XYZ file of C-alpha atoms in Angstrom:
559
model
C 53.342 -20.033 -20.148
C 54.801 -22.918 -18.193
C 53.483 -26.388 -19.079
C 51.024 -28.005 -16.725
C 51.363 -31.572 -15.521
C 48.287 -33.748 -15.435
C 46.948 -35.386 -12.291
C 49.039 -38.575 -12.814
C 52.239 -37.215 -14.292
C 55.298 -39.384 -15.099
C 57.675 -40.221 -12.244
C 60.502 -37.762 -11.516
C 63.124 -40.165 -12.883
C 61.723 -39.966 -16.428
C 62.326 -36.622 -18.081
C 59.392 -35.415 -20.202
C 60.098 -34.384 -23.792
C 60.703 -30.763 -24.620
C 57.535 -28.701 -24.601
C 56.519 -27.527 -28.088
C 55.816 -23.934 -29.006
C 52.334 -22.532 -28.611
C 50.179 -22.469 -31.742
C 48.215 -19.441 -32.787
C 44.753 -21.007 -32.931
C 42.861 -24.258 -32.739
C 43.193 -26.225 -36.019
C 39.505 -27.219 -35.820
C 37.510 -24.124 -34.847
C 40.190 -21.415 -35.332
C 39.643 -20.194 -31.776
C 42.516 -18.134 -30.406
C 41.945 -19.580 -26.942
C 43.752 -22.822 -27.655
C 43.967 -24.056 -24.083
C 46.964 -24.771 -21.890
C 49.711 -27.297 -22.607
C 49.404 -30.579 -20.654
C 51.393 -33.798 -20.318
C 49.431 -37.055 -20.647
C 49.679 -39.521 -17.712
C 48.809 -42.632 -19.763
C 45.714 -43.658 -17.815
C 43.448 -44.039 -20.849
C 42.949 -46.948 -23.218
C 46.181 -46.318 -25.170
C 49.381 -46.907 -23.216
C 51.616 -45.129 -25.740
C 49.916 -41.802 -24.996
C 51.981 -41.700 -21.836
C 54.373 -38.718 -21.561
C 52.819 -37.033 -24.627
C 52.196 -33.275 -24.880
C 48.711 -32.146 -25.951
C 46.280 -29.214 -25.799
C 42.493 -29.249 -25.449
C 40.507 -26.510 -27.177
C 38.020 -25.002 -24.699
C 35.702 -24.104 -27.564
C 35.281 -27.386 -29.464
C 37.116 -29.924 -27.193
C 39.565 -30.741 -29.986
C 42.768 -32.501 -28.768
C 45.912 -31.212 -30.430
C 48.808 -33.705 -29.907
C 52.259 -32.167 -30.374
C 54.996 -34.772 -29.839
C 55.223 -38.342 -31.212
C 53.850 -41.276 -29.259
C 56.001 -42.810 -26.511
C 57.480 -46.233 -27.330
C 56.399 -49.071 -25.066
C 60.021 -49.833 -24.094
C 60.442 -46.270 -22.801
C 57.396 -46.522 -20.524
C 58.307 -47.395 -16.892
C 57.314 -50.773 -15.534
C 55.062 -49.402 -12.843
C 53.046 -47.466 -15.425
C 52.538 -50.576 -17.542
C 51.459 -52.591 -14.477
C 49.006 -49.895 -13.488
C 47.638 -49.754 -17.050
C 47.155 -53.532 -17.061
C 45.256 -53.405 -13.778
C 42.927 -50.715 -15.085
C 42.262 -52.649 -18.302
C 41.410 -55.784 -16.324
C 38.742 -53.936 -14.360
C 36.867 -52.918 -17.521
C 33.835 -55.147 -18.126
C 34.024 -56.918 -21.538
C 31.323 -56.153 -24.068
C 28.715 -58.948 -24.451
C 28.862 -61.038 -27.604
C 25.284 -60.172 -28.571
C 26.091 -56.466 -28.416
C 29.197 -56.985 -30.548
C 27.210 -58.839 -33.199
C 24.114 -56.562 -33.361
C 25.624 -53.082 -33.017
C 28.561 -51.191 -34.434
C 30.568 -49.141 -31.967
C 32.395 -45.969 -32.770
C 36.084 -46.675 -33.368
C 37.238 -43.382 -31.879
C 38.677 -44.338 -28.507
C 37.837 -41.050 -26.798
C 34.157 -41.363 -27.764
C 32.654 -42.633 -24.505
C 29.316 -42.365 -22.769
C 28.750 -41.191 -19.214
C 29.222 -44.794 -17.999
C 32.595 -45.059 -19.749
C 31.146 -47.187 -22.570
C 31.778 -46.569 -26.323
C 29.031 -44.816 -28.269
C 27.177 -46.513 -31.089
C 28.174 -45.678 -34.640
C 25.843 -44.852 -37.473
C 25.792 -47.733 -39.995
C 25.037 -45.286 -42.818
C 28.179 -43.282 -42.113
C 30.445 -42.948 -45.208
C 33.622 -43.305 -43.151
C 35.527 -46.522 -42.790
C 34.946 -47.683 -40.100
C 31.634 -45.936 -39.390
C 31.616 -43.234 -36.720
C 29.064 -41.544 -34.590
C 27.719 -38.110 -35.544
C 30.043 -36.202 -33.190
C 33.221 -37.947 -34.321
C 32.245 -37.757 -37.996
C 31.821 -33.986 -37.865
C 35.085 -33.441 -35.966
C 37.177 -35.700 -38.223
C 38.798 -34.976 -41.619
C 36.430 -33.644 -44.302
C 34.797 -36.645 -45.959
C 31.467 -36.435 -47.711
C 28.861 -38.086 -45.458
C 25.190 -37.630 -46.245
C 24.105 -39.428 -43.061
C 25.707 -36.763 -40.865
C 25.497 -33.811 -43.267
C 29.290 -33.434 -43.627
C 30.771 -32.044 -46.847
C 34.426 -31.318 -47.767
C 33.883 -27.538 -47.653
C 32.923 -27.694 -43.933
C 35.902 -29.756 -42.696
C 39.494 -29.004 -41.711
C 40.588 -28.377 -45.311
C 38.617 -25.137 -45.352
C 40.897 -23.578 -42.702
C 43.403 -20.922 -43.860
C 46.962 -22.139 -44.315
C 48.337 -19.256 -42.225
C 47.055 -20.898 -39.055
C 49.010 -24.120 -39.567
C 52.636 -25.003 -39.294
C 53.558 -27.536 -42.030
C 56.431 -28.837 -39.960
C 54.106 -30.014 -37.153
C 52.295 -33.292 -37.617
C 48.600 -33.189 -36.689
C 47.515 -36.529 -35.231
C 44.034 -37.916 -35.332
C 41.399 -36.459 -33.023
C 41.344 -38.121 -29.632
C 39.354 -37.864 -26.445
C 39.899 -35.687 -23.380
C 40.835 -38.484 -20.974
C 43.966 -39.519 -22.872
C 42.177 -42.400 -24.672
C 43.813 -41.493 -28.005
C 44.918 -43.829 -30.723
C 48.383 -43.783 -32.273
C 47.971 -42.829 -35.918
C 50.414 -42.585 -38.760
C 51.576 -38.956 -39.141
C 52.037 -39.395 -42.869
C 48.402 -40.405 -43.302
C 47.261 -37.309 -41.433
C 49.368 -35.064 -43.646
C 48.034 -36.894 -46.665
C 44.462 -36.229 -45.607
C 45.209 -32.565 -45.103
C 47.128 -32.096 -48.339
C 44.768 -34.047 -50.594
C 41.592 -32.403 -49.381
C 40.142 -30.058 -51.986
C 40.295 -26.353 -51.264
C 37.001 -24.627 -50.559
C 35.383 -22.739 -53.381
C 33.650 -19.449 -52.612
C 29.891 -19.791 -52.601
C 27.891 -17.246 -54.549
C 25.541 -16.949 -51.577
C 28.378 -16.367 -49.128
C 28.629 -12.663 -49.881
C 24.886 -12.043 -49.679
C 23.655 -10.317 -46.537
C 21.228 -11.913 -44.116
C 17.631 -11.375 -45.229
C 15.832 -8.725 -43.204
C 12.818 -10.045 -41.350
C 9.851 -7.805 -42.031
C 7.567 -7.262 -39.058
C 4.219 -5.521 -39.059
C 2.526 -3.782 -36.159
C -0.964 -2.449 -35.611
C -1.438 1.168 -36.585
C -4.347 3.476 -35.734
C -6.773 4.334 -38.483
C -6.458 8.080 -37.841
C -3.466 10.206 -36.953
C -5.234 11.853 -34.044
C -6.088 8.557 -32.390
C -5.539 8.813 -28.622
C -4.830 12.556 -28.604
C -7.983 13.305 -26.652
C -7.006 10.770 -24.013
C -3.517 12.230 -23.698
C -4.883 15.748 -23.405
C -7.407 14.683 -20.774
C -4.722 12.814 -18.879
C -2.415 15.822 -18.998
C -5.209 18.075 -17.755
C -6.013 15.582 -15.014
C -2.406 15.585 -13.836
C -2.342 19.372 -13.777
C -5.543 19.495 -11.737
C -4.211 16.843 -9.353
C -1.031 18.828 -8.817
C -2.995 21.997 -8.109
C -5.311 20.187 -5.704
C -2.363 18.613 -3.913
C -0.608 21.965 -3.674
C -3.789 23.583 -2.371
C -4.180 20.868 0.254
C -0.592 21.353 1.322
C -1.079 25.098 1.706
C -4.349 24.579 3.600
C -2.573 22.182 5.929
C 0.149 24.747 6.542
C -2.453 27.408 7.347
C -4.326 25.093 9.698
C -1.106 24.240 11.516
C 0.118 27.840 11.712
C 1.343 28.895 15.147
C 2.215 32.405 16.323
C 5.257 32.299 18.592
C 6.156 35.085 21.010
C 9.692 34.848 22.394
C 11.270 37.003 25.102
C 15.063 36.737 25.046
C 16.133 39.324 27.638
C 14.823 42.188 29.716
C 16.067 44.990 27.495
C 14.896 43.582 24.162
C 11.401 43.472 22.753
C 9.675 40.174 22.151
C 10.479 38.186 19.015
C 7.451 37.636 16.719
C 7.344 34.792 14.217
C 4.723 32.606 12.535
C 5.642 28.971 11.912
C 3.808 25.861 10.700
C 3.833 22.621 12.642
C 4.956 19.444 10.967
C 2.422 17.437 13.023
C -1.012 18.927 13.629
C -1.621 20.017 17.206
C 2.003 19.605 18.351
C 4.549 22.435 18.401
C 8.175 21.294 18.712
C 10.692 24.125 18.943
C 13.605 21.977 17.729
C 11.901 21.578 14.327
C 12.134 25.323 13.569
C 15.636 26.487 12.743
C 14.788 30.190 13.076
C 13.904 29.846 16.755
C 16.829 27.537 17.445
C 19.264 30.034 15.892
C 17.916 32.865 18.032
C 18.210 30.831 21.225
C 21.656 29.502 20.308
C 23.059 33.040 20.347
C 22.145 33.276 24.044
C 23.540 29.815 24.926
C 20.126 28.616 26.043
C 19.502 24.901 26.624
C 16.111 25.152 28.355
C 13.090 27.335 27.680
C 10.038 28.386 29.672
C 6.629 27.915 28.041
C 3.507 29.487 29.502
C 0.893 26.829 30.327
C -2.733 27.972 30.178
C -3.910 25.004 32.248
C -1.496 25.627 35.103
C -1.371 29.447 34.652
C 2.395 29.541 35.105
C 5.705 29.250 33.248
C 7.027 25.699 32.853
C 10.594 24.783 31.904
C 11.202 22.205 29.200
C 13.668 21.168 26.485
C 13.614 22.018 22.808
C 12.465 18.523 21.809
C 9.403 18.371 24.081
C 6.168 19.065 22.125
C 3.695 21.724 23.224
C -0.017 21.029 22.568
C -1.704 23.754 20.519
C -5.209 24.031 19.012
C -5.708 23.018 15.380
C -7.584 24.968 12.724
C -7.132 28.444 14.189
C -4.336 30.874 14.925
C -2.660 29.334 17.961
C -0.272 31.258 20.215
C 2.759 29.959 22.097
C 4.497 32.154 24.668
C 8.166 31.354 25.290
C 10.803 33.133 27.327
C 14.407 32.564 28.300
C 14.804 31.350 31.907
C 15.630 34.287 34.146
C 13.470 36.897 32.418
C 10.795 38.040 34.915
C 7.184 38.318 33.858
C 7.157 42.052 34.566
C 9.838 42.588 31.915
C 7.951 40.575 29.263
C 6.493 43.511 27.345
C 3.134 42.714 25.774
C 2.584 39.596 27.870
C -0.838 40.711 29.117
C -2.042 41.414 25.582
C -0.848 38.033 24.338
C -2.455 36.322 27.319
C -5.756 38.020 26.511
C -5.570 36.765 22.920
C -4.904 33.246 24.127
C -7.821 33.482 26.577
C -10.206 34.263 23.717
C -9.225 31.094 21.881
C -9.658 28.693 24.801
C -11.663 28.354 28.020
C -9.658 29.094 31.129
C -10.075 26.743 34.053
C -11.327 28.269 37.282
C -10.467 26.658 40.617
C -13.421 24.904 42.219
C -12.991 26.871 45.513
C -13.945 30.068 43.696
C -17.275 28.668 42.449
C -20.594 29.315 44.128
C -21.466 26.181 46.169
C -25.115 26.634 45.333
C -24.528 26.591 41.579
C -22.187 23.589 41.337
C -24.916 21.237 40.237
C -26.238 23.525 37.517
C -24.808 22.968 34.083
C -26.436 26.026 32.475
C -28.912 28.766 33.158
C -32.339 28.938 31.589
C -34.059 32.225 30.879
C -37.712 33.075 30.399
C -36.758 35.034 27.309
C -35.178 31.924 25.730
C -37.114 30.996 22.592
C -36.585 28.547 19.771
C -38.074 27.697 16.409
C -41.819 26.895 16.336
C -42.173 28.116 19.925
C -44.829 30.417 21.341
C -45.324 31.926 24.742
C -47.850 30.369 27.146
C -50.028 33.509 26.975
C -50.409 33.149 23.224
C -51.432 29.518 23.350
C -55.088 30.406 22.931
C -54.475 31.939 19.522
C -52.909 28.840 18.071
C -56.165 26.952 17.848
C -55.462 23.615 19.532
C -57.765 20.691 18.871
C -59.281 18.353 21.427
C -56.500 15.768 21.273
C -53.750 18.383 21.714
C -52.450 18.367 18.132
C -51.875 21.702 16.438
C -53.128 21.618 12.855
C -51.276 23.579 10.200
C -51.658 23.720 6.443
C -50.364 20.487 4.917
C -47.268 20.523 2.712
C -45.945 18.017 0.294
C -43.276 15.806 1.861
C -40.869 16.304 -1.020
C -40.697 20.125 -0.775
C -39.871 22.289 2.211
C -42.460 24.963 3.147
C -41.549 28.599 2.511
C -42.168 29.556 6.138
C -43.148 27.327 9.045
C -43.957 30.160 11.450
C -47.605 31.260 11.910
C -48.285 34.782 10.589
C -49.638 35.994 13.937
C -46.490 34.956 15.820
C -43.173 36.773 15.560
C -40.112 34.762 14.589
C -38.291 33.227 17.513
C -35.532 35.157 19.141
C -31.968 34.292 18.317
C -31.120 31.532 20.756
C -28.041 29.337 20.748
C -29.971 26.075 21.031
C -27.760 23.409 19.528
C -29.205 20.264 21.098
C -32.175 18.087 20.322
C -34.729 17.771 21.850
C -35.511 21.246 23.153
C -35.925 21.771 26.864
C -39.645 22.595 26.927
C -42.636 20.939 25.334
C -44.032 24.258 24.113
C -40.924 24.686 21.946
C -41.123 21.121 20.601
C -44.844 20.852 19.816
C -45.113 22.825 16.576
C -41.969 21.537 14.787
C -42.631 17.952 15.900
C -46.214 18.228 14.630
C -44.802 19.200 11.232
C -42.166 16.426 11.252
C -44.704 13.757 12.248
C -45.968 13.312 8.701
C -42.596 13.565 6.932
C -41.388 10.332 5.372
C -39.015 11.482 2.598
C -35.985 13.741 2.867
C -36.221 13.821 6.636
C -32.828 15.551 7.216
C -33.761 18.380 4.835
C -37.088 19.052 6.549
C -35.482 18.646 9.968
C -33.066 21.464 9.138
C -36.020 23.709 8.272
C -37.956 22.825 11.395
C -35.062 22.802 13.869
C -32.639 25.468 12.805
C -28.971 25.220 13.827
C -29.566 21.743 15.256
C -27.572 18.769 13.929
C -29.659 15.869 12.679
C -29.099 12.537 14.428
C -31.333 9.839 13.025
C -31.641 7.621 16.097
C -32.334 10.555 18.444
C -34.944 12.064 16.149
C -36.960 8.864 15.670
C -36.779 8.097 19.381
C -38.341 11.425 20.388
C -40.800 11.372 17.504
C -42.182 8.114 18.910
C -42.457 9.808 22.296
C -44.348 12.698 20.706
C -46.733 10.291 18.960
C -47.369 8.459 22.243
C -48.053 11.774 23.986
C -50.553 12.687 21.275
C -52.203 9.285 21.614
C -52.459 9.687 25.399
C -53.859 13.234 24.826
C -51.405 14.858 27.219
C -49.238 16.825 24.777
C -51.439 19.934 24.903
C -51.528 20.055 28.690
C -47.736 19.977 28.904
C -47.383 22.590 26.155
C -49.728 25.034 27.972
C -47.650 24.858 31.141
C -45.020 26.984 29.424
C -41.371 27.209 30.350
C -41.629 25.865 33.878
C -40.084 22.717 35.365
C -43.372 20.825 34.918
C -43.472 21.779 31.243
C -40.102 20.308 30.304
C -39.744 17.643 27.646
C -38.021 15.385 30.152
C -41.128 15.553 32.379
C -43.227 14.486 29.401
C -40.915 11.538 28.728
C -41.124 10.529 32.395
C -44.943 10.690 32.305
C -45.070 8.533 29.158
C -42.914 5.885 30.815
C -45.160 5.877 33.900
C -48.229 5.300 31.774
C -46.509 2.489 29.907
C -45.431 0.875 33.187
C -49.095 0.699 34.287
C -49.762 -1.520 31.277
C -51.433 1.136 29.191
C -50.903 1.369 25.481
C -51.216 4.411 23.293
C -53.926 2.542 21.357
C -56.154 2.643 24.446
C -57.210 6.181 23.645
C -60.630 4.918 22.460
C -61.445 3.313 25.849
C -64.303 4.783 27.880
C -63.234 7.919 29.694
C -64.675 8.859 33.062
C -65.096 12.603 33.006
C -64.725 14.646 36.144
C -66.573 17.893 36.726
C -64.555 21.010 36.227
C -63.985 23.093 39.351
C -64.708 26.256 37.382
C -68.138 25.195 36.190
C -69.359 24.196 32.714
C -67.072 24.273 29.703
C -66.938 27.567 27.913
C -66.185 26.012 24.543
C -69.063 23.665 23.829
C -68.612 19.941 24.465
C -64.787 19.951 24.374
C -63.317 18.577 27.619
C -60.850 20.600 29.622
C -57.158 19.862 29.898
C -57.638 18.501 33.398
C -60.130 15.933 32.125
C -57.753 14.912 29.331
C -54.908 14.609 31.840
C -56.928 12.323 34.156
C -58.280 10.172 31.302
C -55.515 7.525 31.329
C -55.999 6.892 35.040
C -59.737 6.513 34.476
C -59.001 3.880 31.836
C -56.737 2.066 34.303
C -59.526 2.085 36.922
C -61.943 0.649 34.369
C -59.554 -2.211 33.604
C -59.143 -3.027 37.293
C -62.949 -3.135 37.794
C -63.299 -5.525 34.865
C -60.803 -7.915 36.454
C -62.811 -7.956 39.715
């Protein structure tokens, strides 16, 4: 390795001494990485270190000087002038500091501010040194710094040293070394006692014993592990079942017509996104169409009732949760050559409602949303002819045997009435008052488990809390106004609808009447058919006119 010049190397006119050979290891720490060879520039506190070869150990910062010190006469004039200028800039140490403290005599022992470190007065060396310099120096017994002869340089093997090379005293990294006598250094090395093997040196490092918590029983935690393992197995099965259910819900039956002469291509696929069929996501269909060099397809649209061209990437909306059908053909194949098209179209028509143009509708039926039939019956309903056998009271309420609110009755239909016909009534309230009277009379006294009793009273009708309580209040107001029985006896006619009852209740409330006014004096009107046939009970006409009689009484009181 070529020698390296320092930052301020000697001038070119002065030849440096011959570079020494590289040593095997550091004399201090025995590190094989001894550092690179450098030439001192003489910018420290010792001028004679100029043009002197040295190495710095990267492990312990030990300076290994190789060649003898440079005589002052051999140092160029400009170097000496520069050294003098640098020494003049150093601030002198105060007298008080020189008298009260002892500084370390090692010239390379400096602080961060380029000031000498303080020495330990109890150091056994002469002169005293600091702790760092005492440990790096020759092996001298020093109790203050814990240095003993067996831990110094004399304990190094002799194979790592060259007796012909003089080892100078340890110096600092910035060339602030002191010129020492080589003979004294050799004397220190040769006279130092050889290390004696310690009886404890061959003993192995003591093993640190550590203790950890152990369960009291061997089967501790086994139940938890088994339960956790079973839980993971169940979770995997549930996840797999959900995945399969999702695939079944998103299953789509595809019918593909490729040419006139070939039959249609049947295949069932599963959509990646629910409700959206994308042909490009299914490799089987793409491979079939690629053989015919097809870039566009025609998909039959149920809304437009015609074939529509589109690309492979465009999604096709399909129903979710049932077996959806998608009809596809190659452009150019006529509908007449699509064998089985009519059958597939019939299957698709069963799964969805076809739109009919508005010009084909009957103009007289455009405003009607649905037809009503006289044979339409619902739960708790009875025909108008059978109303006399139900046994209505004076106030219009139908009394049935009471049931506990916590348990549903075994049968809510009277024994003399047949069960209602199967009717697809899915909305609440029912259309007619006669169908609403009996189940609402039962639900009027229910306070607990209302949805359960509602399902028994109104079969196949979804329970909506706000709607139920709204119409129950209307039913209670109608009972308080004593008009519920008159509307129920009208039967399934426009005047007997539940909406007509709601409209009548609102009219009575707009006149300022309250349902609590049922105890007000009632002005009875004579019946056109003569005296009552059932004792002192008023007729339905008298009960229907009663609220207006109350209103007339209030007006007379104001006059």
